Amino acid sequence: MALLQISEPGMSTAPHQHRLAVGIDLGTTNSLVATVRSGLAVVLDDAEGHSLLPSVVRYQADRVDVGYAAKRAQNVDPHNTIVSVKRFMGRGLADIQDAASSPYRFVDAPGMVQIKTVAGTKSPVEVSAEILKVLRARAEASLGGELVGAVITVPAYFDDAQRQATKDAAQLAGLNVLRLLNEPTAAAIAYGLDNASEGVYAVYDLGGGTFDISILKLSKGVFEVLATNGDSALGGDDFDQRVFCWMVEQGRFQPLSANDTRLLLTKARDAKETLTEHLDVRITAVLSTGEMLDATLTQADFNAMTASLVNKTLAPTRKALRDAGLSVEEIKGVVMVGGSTRMPCVRHAVADFFKQTPLTNLDPDKVVALGAAMQADVLAGNRVDDDWLLLDVIPLSLGLETMGGLTEKVIPRNTTIPTARAQDFTTFKDGQTAMSVHVLQGERELAVDCRSLARFELRGIPPMVAGAARIRVTFQVDADGLLSVSAREQSTGIEAAVQVKPSYGLADEEITRMLKDAFTHAKDDMRARALNEQLVDAQGLIAATRAAMAEDGALLSEAETAMIEAAITDLEKRMAGSDHSAIKRGIEALNAATTEFAQRRMDQNVRRAMAGQKLETFG
Amino acid sequence: MAVTLSERAAQHVSNFLAKRGKGVGIRLGVRTTGCSGMAYKLEFADAVPEGDEQFESFGVKVFVDPKSLPYIDGTELDYAREGLNEGFKFNNPNVKNECGCGESFNV
């Protein structure tokens, strides 16, 4: 006998047609899967009752372990046991700063770094797929059927490459991705903030090894990510480390063996967790050397030894607020995410900082997965109120490189997705038959300062004078934030397109840096843009003058030719410098020098055109 | 004529209704579909459905449309756990045979 769930009124499904959908929090340290059952979002446990699945994959010659079993092997088989694979998603070897100190044997591959294991070379996409496969199997066993799809969460700062990699991993695991959803947005959904009134919310996410702060703005059911910041090497593990150091000091231990270190770290972690509920904790341990520890740690001592860690989260928080241009008073609510936000010292610090009690009534480990499950339930079509459809936004502007190395933004940052925008471009030179389209992501004015996503060429443009061709470039971003770009010459209909699968990922620090740079360099950028614009104008003018002189040089006296040549030389000299106003003056001078010439050419052309025609034709 | 809930099922329904924040009870029914002729319907009820038979078990209101009632009269709705899966189960005395999965049946 099948087990049934209660449906929304009128939404009962036919037998064997249940729209089973899940939300997956694919985390750096731990992953979870959740679903909506009889209208209630719940996290699905494995057979042992664990809801968390450690995001650890161990490759052996003939099998793959995922989760707790793999985590236990971390120390004995470090080369083949991959932890925190999320950090490598969509990244090249050059993006991984601590590659040398990590235990993995990286292989630099085009597109994404790969890792050599005893079972062969594995890409981060394959490793993530192993985690997703386990979650999928757990979900299908718990729901008694095949899934129609899943919503998978990604950090708000994930760029196109990282999102695409996540989507590829899901497909490899046999999951139909209904949508990729930003983690802070999922947390806000779990708290029902999406059907609350409009306002700005902060999502404070302190996990096992990473800290993220996001400022979200909700308006008309749309969550905009105003700012993100964080510290990719700060989390609950650092708190354990502080307690561990204290224990070593208390016990006056000699340098520890690996086993004793692990033992004490486990004790440290237990102590930390006990202190969430109690004012003090007794810690006892017997090392393999026979040395003993019996000490009591109070919450006050714990708070004192970890205060600097808590403070380390507040600096990025302050920065995120500043980037969003907001003061603490404008934050309507604070959502706590990540197991480490259970610590009372963290809660107090956040409450003090935001001058309000943060939202903590949902389990902070589960809140992202729960929000994703709720979104999945809507997308699978299990709810009637379709006004619940939630929209996400593009984290960084998308655009093209134009003449002179400038960025032309086609889709500005924070545009809601899915979206499509078109813009017309034209040729720069007479007879130009091809155009190179360079797709960029970023906020800076110069193409070199933005991230290059893709390049492609539109060929077969019929030869025309410069500026006559109409090339429409269309940017399309789907609901997962993935981009495709097409270019079409309007008169002939020739077309070229690219699905953007960028070769390198951006580091999260890099994204925030790019955003910040865009603000701090605003002045430099404006100057650089002005300079480049003048350079493009100057080049165009010189080319046009030279072409005219080659054609109609006979109209000029020797002295006039020399004067124009001098003006060109002068302008070229100015172009070598970086003063845009000097170049502008050079352009004006050359313009002035050629005005008379242009007049004569015009007269000549008119005479030619009129020759042999009757006057009334022009009447 | 009656349709009842087991105590465990009633507890789960109350819990779901409370978390959902609206609804007056649940509505049971059958429709002709599926591989063995008929299938159960199990839905939240946001208002008392007009013309429905109304029952109550452990404080939970159960609505059944009159056309469905003969097929599920005497049914006890239970809440069960099977491995990792959990959900509601119809213990229906009228069923003559059902499909392998038990999602559809005939009387």
XYZ file of C-alpha atoms in Angstrom:
726
model
C 0.000 0.000 0.000
C 1.474 3.279 -1.080
C 1.835 6.044 1.462
C 0.028 9.220 0.510
C 0.603 12.861 1.382
C -2.071 15.500 1.796
C -2.324 17.717 -1.296
C -3.410 21.310 -1.585
C -7.149 21.581 -2.382
C -7.738 20.477 -5.973
C -4.090 19.506 -6.480
C -4.363 15.750 -5.972
C -2.186 13.840 -8.396
C -3.134 10.756 -10.373
C -1.642 7.479 -9.118
C 2.036 7.104 -10.050
C 2.107 10.739 -11.147
C 3.233 12.387 -7.948
C 5.204 15.499 -8.593
C 8.031 14.640 -6.231
C 10.519 17.466 -5.997
C 13.344 18.211 -3.597
C 15.571 21.064 -2.540
C 19.266 20.360 -2.202
C 21.768 22.385 -0.213
C 25.054 21.347 -1.823
C 27.370 22.729 0.831
C 31.129 23.084 1.170
C 31.210 21.007 4.368
C 27.816 19.282 4.493
C 24.949 18.712 2.086
C 21.240 18.130 2.734
C 18.095 17.224 0.861
C 14.605 18.381 1.816
C 11.093 18.106 0.431
C 7.586 19.329 1.112
C 5.365 16.631 2.613
C 1.692 17.288 3.204
C 2.422 20.990 2.906
C 5.300 20.963 5.363
C 8.981 21.359 4.419
C 11.118 18.654 6.021
C 14.718 17.574 5.718
C 15.089 13.913 4.708
C 17.264 11.731 6.936
C 19.285 8.710 5.914
C 18.653 5.229 7.334
C 20.784 6.026 10.401
C 18.819 9.188 11.105
C 21.525 11.615 9.930
C 20.192 14.617 8.096
C 23.618 16.023 7.163
C 25.706 14.294 4.526
C 29.359 15.352 4.836
C 30.402 16.689 1.425
C 33.313 14.266 1.279
C 33.975 11.737 -1.495
C 36.580 8.972 -1.286
C 37.614 7.199 -4.451
C 38.854 3.643 -4.181
C 39.879 1.382 -7.038
C 36.512 -0.354 -7.191
C 34.107 1.813 -5.215
C 33.181 5.318 -4.156
C 32.367 6.292 -0.563
C 30.422 9.424 0.169
C 29.630 11.079 3.496
C 30.640 9.854 6.953
C 32.566 6.810 5.678
C 34.610 9.010 3.365
C 35.122 11.612 6.091
C 36.624 9.018 8.426
C 39.166 8.121 5.740
C 40.268 11.719 5.324
C 43.464 11.255 7.312
C 44.432 7.782 6.120
C 43.787 8.370 2.429
C 44.121 12.115 1.845
C 44.971 11.919 -1.901
C 41.797 10.084 -2.832
C 39.455 11.649 -0.261
C 38.121 14.918 -1.577
C 36.695 17.434 0.878
C 35.241 20.870 0.129
C 35.075 20.175 -3.597
C 32.708 23.121 -3.906
C 35.728 25.413 -3.736
C 36.991 23.949 -7.026
C 33.731 24.079 -8.990
C 34.167 26.023 -12.206
C 37.706 27.036 -11.318
C 41.001 26.753 -13.126
C 44.210 25.740 -11.398
C 45.332 29.373 -11.383
C 42.266 30.296 -9.290
C 43.133 27.936 -6.460
C 45.476 29.841 -4.200
C 46.468 27.082 -1.801
C 46.865 24.379 -4.469
C 50.441 23.657 -3.348
C 49.533 23.045 0.289
C 46.462 20.894 -0.421
C 46.868 17.107 -0.484
C 45.354 16.704 -3.957
C 47.193 15.932 -7.153
C 45.700 18.613 -9.370
C 45.742 18.373 -13.140
C 45.370 21.611 -15.029
C 42.698 20.973 -17.640
C 41.090 23.446 -19.996
C 37.992 24.808 -18.314
C 38.273 23.350 -14.868
C 40.955 21.867 -12.671
C 40.881 18.066 -12.251
C 42.081 15.801 -9.482
C 44.041 12.594 -9.924
C 42.682 9.723 -7.823
C 43.223 5.994 -7.665
C 40.011 5.638 -9.705
C 41.236 7.974 -12.435
C 41.211 11.704 -13.013
C 38.058 13.297 -11.650
C 36.654 16.749 -12.271
C 34.949 18.692 -9.461
C 31.714 18.217 -11.414
C 32.049 14.421 -11.141
C 32.906 14.624 -7.438
C 29.873 16.819 -6.746
C 27.730 14.443 -8.797
C 28.694 11.606 -6.415
C 27.335 13.645 -3.493
C 24.180 14.484 -5.420
C 23.646 10.829 -6.390
C 23.591 9.828 -2.712
C 21.092 12.586 -1.910
C 18.962 11.605 -4.882
C 18.882 7.951 -3.774
C 17.969 9.055 -0.239
C 15.154 11.228 -1.577
C 13.747 8.524 -3.842
C 13.790 5.992 -1.007
C 12.061 8.479 1.296
C 9.441 9.617 -1.179
C 8.795 6.261 -2.790
C 9.195 7.340 -6.382
C 11.248 9.069 -9.003
C 11.910 12.773 -8.634
C 10.568 15.174 -11.218
C 13.243 17.648 -10.308
C 15.354 19.473 -7.790
C 16.199 23.010 -6.789
C 19.885 23.276 -5.933
C 21.298 26.174 -3.984
C 24.491 28.053 -4.817
C 26.234 30.954 -3.080
C 25.015 34.344 -4.274
C 28.506 35.227 -5.500
C 28.777 32.139 -7.767
C 29.483 33.272 -11.312
C 28.302 31.735 -14.537
C 31.072 29.100 -14.640
C 30.372 27.929 -11.098
C 26.618 27.806 -11.674
C 27.050 25.901 -14.917
C 29.364 23.420 -13.169
C 26.750 22.877 -10.453
C 24.064 22.291 -13.046
C 26.311 19.847 -14.935
C 26.943 17.922 -11.705
C 23.201 17.601 -11.134
C 22.619 16.340 -14.654
C 25.419 13.833 -14.212
C 23.678 12.614 -11.055
C 20.475 12.129 -13.038
C 18.677 15.086 -11.492
C 16.486 17.427 -13.437
C 17.391 20.911 -12.221
C 14.232 22.951 -11.793
C 16.253 25.980 -10.753
C 19.499 27.076 -9.164
C 18.684 29.291 -6.216
C 20.930 31.637 -4.245
C 21.572 30.286 -0.735
C 20.645 33.480 1.142
C 17.472 33.715 -0.932
C 16.576 30.122 0.022
C 17.095 30.942 3.705
C 14.845 33.974 3.388
C 12.157 31.816 1.730
C 12.336 29.264 4.540
C 11.512 32.059 6.979
C 8.607 33.108 4.758
C 10.147 36.521 4.173
C 9.119 36.340 0.522
C 5.466 36.738 1.449
C 6.278 39.297 4.097
C 6.169 42.980 3.306
C 8.937 44.591 1.336
C 12.238 45.400 2.943
C 15.938 44.748 3.224
C 17.221 41.643 5.000
C 20.649 40.442 6.018
C 21.552 36.753 5.820
C 24.434 35.846 8.141
C 25.820 32.429 7.187
C 28.575 30.976 9.361
C 29.210 27.377 8.370
C 31.903 24.834 9.133
C 34.613 26.525 7.129
C 33.142 29.539 5.380
C 31.446 32.789 6.293
C 29.071 34.638 3.976
C 27.029 37.739 4.556
C 24.403 38.797 2.024
C 22.174 41.823 1.933
C 18.893 41.051 0.163
C 16.233 43.459 -0.915
C 12.728 42.144 -1.334
C 10.320 44.060 -3.522
C 7.255 42.678 -5.295
C 8.303 39.081 -4.697
C 11.758 39.645 -6.150
C 14.879 39.142 -4.103
C 17.736 41.338 -5.213
C 21.187 40.649 -3.877
C 22.406 44.118 -2.998
C 25.792 43.038 -1.679
C 27.703 39.982 -0.624
C 30.880 39.633 1.360
C 32.516 37.056 3.533
C 35.588 35.118 4.465
C 36.176 31.838 2.672
C 38.450 30.572 5.455
C 36.467 31.231 8.604
C 33.986 28.928 10.262
C 33.118 26.642 13.139
C 36.362 24.693 12.674
C 38.329 27.769 13.765
C 36.358 27.875 17.024
C 37.231 24.201 17.633
C 40.858 25.068 16.980
C 40.818 27.767 19.707
C 39.430 25.316 22.254
C 41.964 22.736 21.111
C 44.834 25.178 21.736
C 43.439 25.953 25.173
C 43.310 22.210 25.963
C 46.921 21.702 24.871
C 47.953 24.597 27.104
C 45.947 23.298 30.063
C 47.390 19.784 29.727
C 50.932 21.087 28.992
C 51.049 18.439 26.282
C 54.108 17.525 24.258
C 53.723 17.699 20.462
C 50.777 15.449 19.641
C 50.427 12.489 17.339
C 47.873 12.725 14.541
C 45.505 10.446 16.426
C 45.705 12.476 19.631
C 45.196 15.684 17.664
C 42.043 14.239 16.166
C 40.863 13.049 19.574
C 41.348 16.469 21.151
C 39.720 18.254 18.198
C 36.660 16.029 18.586
C 36.582 16.812 22.330
C 36.960 20.509 21.535
C 34.025 20.360 19.177
C 31.849 18.524 21.700
C 32.772 21.094 24.355
C 31.840 23.946 22.025
C 28.473 22.349 21.313
C 27.787 21.727 25.010
C 28.511 25.375 25.786
C 25.633 26.385 23.517
C 23.244 25.088 26.178
C 25.372 25.170 29.328
C 27.462 27.726 31.175
C 30.420 25.399 31.617
C 31.681 22.046 30.426
C 34.073 19.511 31.917
C 36.589 18.161 29.419
C 38.437 14.922 30.116
C 40.815 13.118 27.809
C 43.481 10.443 28.003
C 46.116 10.591 25.291
C 47.948 7.649 23.745
C 51.051 8.823 25.661
C 49.214 8.366 28.953
C 49.000 12.126 29.496
C 45.670 13.248 30.919
C 43.457 16.280 30.771
C 40.675 17.130 33.204
C 39.610 20.754 32.955
C 36.479 22.872 33.059
C 35.823 25.425 30.357
C 33.295 28.156 31.110
C 31.188 29.927 28.531
C 32.818 33.217 29.545
C 36.310 31.814 28.866
C 35.126 30.355 25.584
C 33.643 33.696 24.562
C 36.872 35.474 25.449
C 39.090 33.092 23.464
C 36.852 33.244 20.378
C 35.921 36.938 20.491
C 38.416 37.783 17.760
C 36.842 35.166 15.470
C 33.386 36.608 16.018
C 34.765 40.066 15.308
C 36.276 38.777 12.086
C 32.750 38.195 10.778
C 31.689 41.740 11.547
C 34.227 43.423 9.258
C 32.827 41.801 6.078
C 29.323 42.486 7.404
C 30.138 46.177 7.730
C 31.627 46.161 4.231
C 28.564 44.485 2.741
C 26.335 47.128 4.309
C 28.591 49.864 2.985
C 28.577 48.347 -0.521
C 24.798 48.244 -0.378
C 24.803 51.866 0.771
C 22.721 51.039 3.824
C 22.900 51.675 7.530
C 22.149 49.092 10.209
C 18.817 50.796 10.932
C 17.561 50.044 7.428
C 17.853 46.263 7.914
C 14.405 44.856 8.591
C 15.461 41.384 9.681
C 18.504 39.170 10.079
C 18.415 35.483 9.118
C 20.907 33.125 10.737
C 22.255 30.252 8.644
C 24.903 27.616 9.390
C 25.476 25.442 12.451
C 27.981 27.877 13.944
C 25.276 30.489 14.449
C 24.000 28.344 17.334
C 26.816 29.700 19.496
C 25.395 32.244 21.918
C 28.441 34.507 21.467
C 27.745 34.713 17.722
C 24.060 35.430 18.277
C 24.851 38.177 20.773
C 27.415 39.786 18.491
C 24.986 39.754 15.556
C 22.146 41.087 17.725
C 24.393 43.897 19.012
C 25.604 44.745 15.548
C 22.172 44.900 13.910
C 20.449 46.211 17.054
C 17.766 43.500 16.748
C 17.222 39.856 17.616
C 18.144 37.677 14.643
C 15.757 34.996 13.339
C 16.846 31.662 14.794
C 13.721 29.536 15.241
C 14.523 27.291 12.256
C 17.456 24.879 12.441
C 20.329 26.912 10.953
C 21.851 23.784 9.358
C 18.632 23.057 7.503
C 17.199 26.435 6.643
C 18.747 26.661 3.136
C 17.593 23.164 2.151
C 14.086 23.863 3.506
C 13.787 27.044 1.463
C 14.999 25.199 -1.633
C 12.401 22.461 -1.034
C 9.626 25.045 -0.805
C 10.742 26.587 -4.075
C 10.954 23.115 -5.683
C 7.394 22.355 -4.548
C 6.159 25.473 -6.329
C 8.152 24.812 -9.497
C 6.943 21.195 -9.638
C 3.392 22.527 -9.733
C 2.141 21.359 -6.347
C 0.760 24.678 -5.205
C -2.145 26.696 -6.441
C -1.062 30.211 -5.560
C 1.246 30.879 -8.451
C 1.959 34.410 -7.264
C 4.524 32.724 -5.076
C 6.914 32.421 -7.991
C 10.166 33.872 -6.916
C 12.637 35.668 -9.051
C 16.359 35.969 -8.753
C 18.764 38.505 -10.159
C 22.037 38.646 -12.082
C 24.929 39.199 -9.657
C 27.262 41.089 -12.029
C 26.503 43.041 -15.208
C 26.850 41.306 -18.557
C 28.119 43.109 -21.620
C 30.427 43.242 -24.613
C 33.751 44.731 -25.489
C 33.442 47.589 -27.963
C 36.043 49.443 -30.000
C 38.815 50.818 -27.842
C 38.578 48.097 -25.199
C 35.496 49.567 -23.539
C 32.720 47.623 -21.856
C 29.208 48.130 -23.107
C 26.769 46.786 -20.524
C 23.859 44.978 -22.127
C 22.222 43.556 -18.987
C 22.887 45.576 -15.844
C 23.535 43.875 -12.539
C 20.476 43.047 -10.408
C 18.232 42.572 -13.447
C 15.674 39.901 -12.585
C 16.021 36.626 -14.449
C 15.024 35.104 -16.796
C 15.672 38.029 -19.092
C 16.668 38.853 -22.665
C 18.067 42.141 -23.947
C 19.176 43.135 -27.412
C 21.374 45.984 -28.505
C 22.404 47.094 -31.989
C 26.043 47.469 -32.912
C 27.689 48.422 -36.170
C 30.931 48.088 -38.097
C 33.849 50.401 -37.477
C 35.653 50.188 -40.799
C 34.561 50.421 -44.414
C 34.096 46.991 -45.947
C 34.360 45.185 -42.599
C 33.013 41.650 -43.138
C 33.467 40.088 -39.712
C 32.933 41.167 -36.157
C 34.418 39.666 -33.035
C 32.005 39.501 -30.096
C 33.689 39.412 -26.712
C 31.271 38.677 -23.862
C 32.177 40.188 -20.489
C 30.937 40.092 -16.924
C 31.725 42.826 -14.442
C 31.142 46.413 -13.444
C 34.281 48.114 -14.755
C 34.427 50.432 -17.738
C 37.407 48.772 -19.397
C 37.142 45.303 -20.876
C 40.478 44.189 -19.429
C 39.188 44.819 -15.901
C 36.104 42.664 -16.413
C 35.948 38.923 -16.632
C 36.007 37.427 -20.086
C 33.207 34.885 -20.463
C 33.368 33.995 -24.137
C 34.397 35.165 -27.576
C 32.883 34.370 -30.922
C 32.880 35.778 -34.423
C 30.133 36.859 -36.722
C 31.375 36.339 -40.294
C 29.915 37.026 -43.710
C 28.751 40.598 -43.087
C 28.288 42.113 -46.575
C 30.886 44.849 -47.227
C 29.374 48.240 -46.391
C 30.661 51.626 -45.339
C 31.549 51.906 -41.678
C 28.479 52.342 -39.532
C 25.985 51.058 -42.105
C 25.729 47.454 -40.897
C 23.131 46.744 -38.203
C 24.219 43.922 -35.981
C 21.807 42.985 -33.268
C 23.408 41.252 -30.309
C 20.969 39.456 -28.002
C 21.806 38.387 -24.469
C 19.564 35.791 -22.916
C 19.802 34.649 -19.311
C 17.679 31.687 -18.246
C 16.117 31.179 -14.838
C 19.306 29.556 -13.542
C 21.395 32.603 -14.391
C 23.050 30.963 -17.386
C 23.813 33.056 -20.416
C 23.567 32.584 -24.167
C 24.563 35.303 -26.635
C 23.662 35.596 -30.302
C 24.586 38.145 -32.976
C 22.603 38.709 -36.175
C 23.280 40.978 -39.101
C 19.873 42.476 -39.810
C 19.993 42.889 -43.615
C 21.282 39.405 -44.474
C 20.080 37.510 -41.447
C 23.432 35.788 -40.939
C 23.802 34.707 -37.365
C 26.322 33.441 -34.849
C 25.651 32.384 -31.282
C 27.378 31.009 -28.249
C 26.202 29.253 -25.121
C 28.469 30.692 -22.505
C 30.446 27.991 -20.786
C 33.267 30.065 -19.477
C 36.629 28.479 -18.930
C 37.505 29.931 -15.574
C 35.652 30.635 -12.386
C 36.004 33.730 -10.293
C 37.088 33.461 -6.692
C 34.426 34.731 -4.333
C 36.867 37.290 -2.998
C 37.452 38.238 -6.579
C 33.766 38.935 -7.191
C 33.525 41.155 -4.163
C 36.803 42.768 -5.152
C 35.468 43.384 -8.656
C 32.383 45.017 -7.243
C 34.401 47.135 -4.845
C 36.895 48.039 -7.553
C 34.051 49.280 -9.670
C 33.251 51.800 -6.949
C 36.766 52.765 -5.932
C 37.947 53.010 -9.526
C 34.910 54.848 -10.754
C 36.978 58.013 -11.358
C 39.894 56.200 -13.022
C 37.431 54.283 -15.117
C 35.704 57.428 -16.285
C 39.045 58.908 -17.247
C 40.053 55.695 -19.003
C 36.741 55.609 -20.828
C 37.112 59.236 -21.936
C 40.645 58.513 -23.127
C 39.599 55.458 -25.076
C 36.672 57.243 -26.635
C 38.952 60.031 -27.814
C 41.455 57.483 -29.142
C 38.736 55.742 -31.135
C 37.549 59.086 -32.520
C 41.091 60.113 -33.388
C 41.842 56.853 -35.183
C 38.609 57.133 -37.128
C 39.324 60.722 -38.127
C 42.903 60.009 -39.242
C 41.788 56.989 -41.262
C 39.013 58.999 -42.922
C 41.379 61.925 -43.684
C 44.002 59.637 -45.196
C 41.367 57.898 -47.345
C 40.065 61.257 -48.560
C 43.573 62.506 -49.349
C 44.322 59.351 -51.328
C 41.170 59.825 -53.348
C 40.971 63.587 -53.807
C 44.499 64.767 -52.998
C 44.408 66.728 -56.254
C 42.018 69.231 -54.655
C 44.725 70.340 -52.219
C 47.682 72.636 -52.745
C 51.045 71.443 -51.513
C 50.915 73.848 -48.578
C 47.476 72.616 -47.592
C 48.589 68.977 -47.781
C 51.555 69.771 -45.567
C 49.300 71.539 -43.051
C 46.948 68.565 -42.816
C 49.875 66.158 -42.536
C 51.236 68.279 -39.705
C 47.887 68.178 -37.911
C 47.806 64.375 -38.256
C 51.346 64.039 -36.937
C 50.481 66.299 -34.022
C 47.367 64.273 -33.229
C 49.304 61.011 -33.415
C 51.814 62.429 -30.949
C 48.997 63.362 -28.573
C 47.510 59.875 -28.911
C 50.671 58.373 -27.480
C 49.997 60.234 -24.221
C 47.169 59.605 -21.805
C 45.567 63.051 -21.627
C 42.158 62.751 -23.192
C 41.597 66.492 -23.392
C 44.883 66.951 -25.285
C 43.731 64.366 -27.807
C 40.422 66.119 -28.059
C 42.196 69.379 -28.900
C 44.255 67.492 -31.531
C 41.062 66.137 -33.068
C 39.572 69.617 -33.156
C 42.737 70.961 -34.796
C 42.694 68.250 -37.477
C 39.003 68.860 -38.016
C 39.676 72.559 -38.491
C 42.564 71.840 -40.845
C 40.406 69.667 -43.052
C 37.189 71.685 -43.065
C 38.082 73.529 -46.253
C 39.152 70.251 -47.894
C 35.907 68.556 -46.928
C 33.980 71.513 -48.372
C 35.808 71.212 -51.693
C 35.211 67.453 -51.861
C 31.546 67.989 -51.180
C 31.302 70.609 -53.967
C 33.109 68.304 -56.357
C 30.787 65.416 -55.545
C 27.746 67.591 -56.005
C 29.075 68.824 -59.366
C 29.710 65.236 -60.441
C 26.276 64.155 -59.416
C 24.603 67.098 -61.141
C 26.611 66.843 -64.354
C 24.352 66.034 -67.258
C 21.131 66.469 -65.267
C 18.514 69.110 -65.843
C 18.108 71.680 -63.147
C 14.461 70.815 -62.475
C 15.467 67.320 -61.377
C 16.698 68.986 -58.207
C 13.756 71.275 -57.911
C -21.467 5.273 7.767
C -18.185 6.680 8.940
C -14.628 7.429 7.997
C -12.116 7.708 10.831
C -8.532 8.636 11.536
C -6.165 6.688 13.724
C -4.803 8.720 16.626
C -1.371 8.857 14.976
C -2.860 10.066 11.692
C -4.920 12.695 13.519
C -1.798 14.006 15.253
C 0.033 14.378 11.957
C -2.924 16.070 10.293
C -3.245 18.545 13.197
C 0.450 19.264 12.962
C 0.345 19.815 9.182
C -2.711 22.050 9.499
C -1.064 24.117 12.237
C 2.158 24.579 10.257
C 0.204 25.371 7.114
C -1.547 28.161 8.971
C -4.979 27.660 7.379
C -7.554 24.986 6.671
C -10.501 23.521 8.569
C -9.699 19.850 8.073
C -8.988 17.296 5.401
C -11.062 15.992 2.541
C -11.077 12.384 1.424
C -12.491 11.013 -1.775
C -12.052 8.680 -4.673
C -11.963 9.226 -8.382
C -11.985 6.846 -11.278
C -8.485 6.607 -12.562
C -5.358 4.561 -12.182
C -4.481 1.039 -13.112
C -7.148 -0.627 -10.930
C -10.079 1.665 -11.547
C -10.135 4.059 -8.607
C -7.705 6.234 -6.739
C -7.810 8.025 -3.430
C -7.838 11.770 -3.065
C -6.389 13.312 0.067
C -6.413 17.084 0.291
C -6.516 19.941 2.760
C -9.912 21.648 3.075
C -9.786 25.428 3.367
C -13.551 25.752 3.967
C -16.306 23.317 4.847
C -17.193 21.791 1.446
C -20.904 22.170 0.711
C -22.884 18.930 0.699
C -20.045 16.843 2.121
C -20.485 14.325 4.895
C -18.565 15.449 7.939
C -16.826 13.231 10.494
C -14.493 13.966 13.359
C -11.667 11.918 14.862
C -9.434 13.097 17.708
C -10.473 16.690 17.045
C -9.741 16.606 13.299
C -12.584 17.256 10.873
C -12.796 14.854 7.937
C -14.929 15.696 4.900
C -16.067 13.131 2.350
C -18.101 13.886 -0.738
C -21.328 11.793 -0.776
C -20.511 10.123 -4.094
C -17.219 8.789 -2.759
C -18.554 7.674 0.590
C -19.875 4.227 -0.436
C -16.433 3.287 -1.717
C -14.546 4.287 1.408
C -17.157 3.783 4.119
C -15.551 2.222 7.171
C -12.067 3.334 6.145
C -9.542 4.209 8.810
C -6.824 6.584 7.681
C -3.538 5.691 9.339
C -0.070 7.236 9.309
C 2.737 4.791 8.641
C 6.448 4.603 8.187
C 7.996 2.174 5.688
C 11.768 2.397 5.684
C 12.647 6.003 4.952
C 9.243 6.707 3.499
C 6.308 7.875 5.583
C 2.767 8.965 4.851
C -0.942 8.245 5.077
C -2.454 4.858 4.448
C -6.098 4.010 3.683
C -7.309 0.905 5.527
C -10.394 0.404 3.410
C -12.609 -2.657 4.081
C -14.395 -2.281 0.715
C -11.343 -3.002 -1.411
C -11.524 -6.243 -3.383
C -8.186 -5.881 -5.089
C -5.659 -3.192 -5.650
C -2.726 -2.564 -7.934
C 0.715 -3.629 -6.763
C 1.537 -0.234 -5.397
C -1.842 0.168 -3.714
C -2.414 3.599 -5.126
C -5.493 2.512 -6.977
C -8.112 -0.136 -6.237
C -11.567 -1.423 -7.075
C -14.517 -2.510 -4.976
